[in-house]
Amino acid sequence: MSYRLFLSKLPSIFITLLFVLCTALQISAQDVVRKRTTMLMGGRFDITIVAADSLQAERNIAIVIEEIDRIEHLISDWKPTSQISLVNQNAGIKPVKVDQEVFELTKRGLQLSKETAGAFDISFAALDKIWKFDGSMTEMPSEERIKRSIRNVGYEKIILDSANGTIFLKQAGMKIGFGALGEGYATNRCQELMIARGIKSGIINGSGDMSTWGKQPNGEHWNIGITNPFKPNDLYGVIALKEGAVTTSGSYEKFAIIDGKRYSHIINPVTAYPASGLCSVTVFGPNAEFCNGFSTSAMVLGKDKAIDFLNRQSGYSYLIITDSGKIIKSKNLMKIKKVK
């Protein structure tokens, strides 16, 4: 008997029940999405996992949190027992042996510092905090204070010994930190860990350093919103991110207004003055750690040098918005869906 003839001989109520049953089975077989928000590495992490069932999703979210916590206890410069804190505590005294993971992250940070001639500097953690962006600052610090504030900043005084796996800060008072790389590194590591565990889709968002992979259960790509820096509660546009990372660095959330002029919270490590000229830089690419390092560097470099620098980064694209509202896109930027 044919399938069509079989159905025609069933009462209509049975056909309806059969349809409902088939639909229910289809839905139950579909992957589920679970999300969790937590505070780690001094910032907010939003973790989204797509898995076969809720239990698997929640277990893997817990594993992601555990991995971020592990990384934080290795590289945090404000946890006194971390390996990076031990390096900082021994500045000007002796080299400190660290795990290969920490050594390689430091090596990449030092390389980026060299490539940008200090516009990005992993020794920036030693900068004296003379600028305040909480609304309390009403006058400029003196030139003497500004010059003195960078006395312990200088990537060229960081010595890496590959043979012994040690890091040495030549000058007492120096510090290294990963405020512009650490969260991106953590999201990359978690993405790799989840893929290795068979999780085919998800987003790890560490305070805006975002790693994505796979698709939503409905088969669509993840939609990533780009903030309008002049209206931070609104989106400039949305990009359907197929796979990879995205990071935005901007001056629109933290700034000081002194004598009518707006000063960004992003400080130039070379001059100790706030960066100016650019309102936001969004970088897309395969690696969130690099995206964050590139976007931060670009904010400091300024429009022309930033464009030249970013155009040399193979596999990465960007969207720059200047203080005057001018929008500059790389030629390889994905299509942006404007939000009305």
mmCIF file of N, CA and C in Angstrom, residues 14 145 196:
data_model
loop_
_atom_site.group_PDB
_atom_site.id
_atom_site.type_symbol
_atom_site.label_atom_id
_atom_site.label_comp_id
_atom_site.label_asym_id
_atom_site.label_seq_id
_atom_site.Cartn_x
_atom_site.Cartn_y
_atom_site.Cartn_z
ATOM 1 N N PHE A 14 -6.304 11.092 13.388
ATOM 2 C CA PHE A 14 -5.050 10.347 13.432
ATOM 3 C C PHE A 14 -3.985 11.009 12.569
ATOM 4 N N ARG A 145 54.177 65.792 35.483
ATOM 5 C CA ARG A 145 53.544 64.556 35.949
ATOM 6 C C ARG A 145 53.355 63.574 34.799
ATOM 7 N N ALA A 196 37.253 21.100 20.109
ATOM 8 C CA ALA A 196 37.904 19.812 20.384
ATOM 9 C C ALA A 196 36.966 18.860 21.123
#
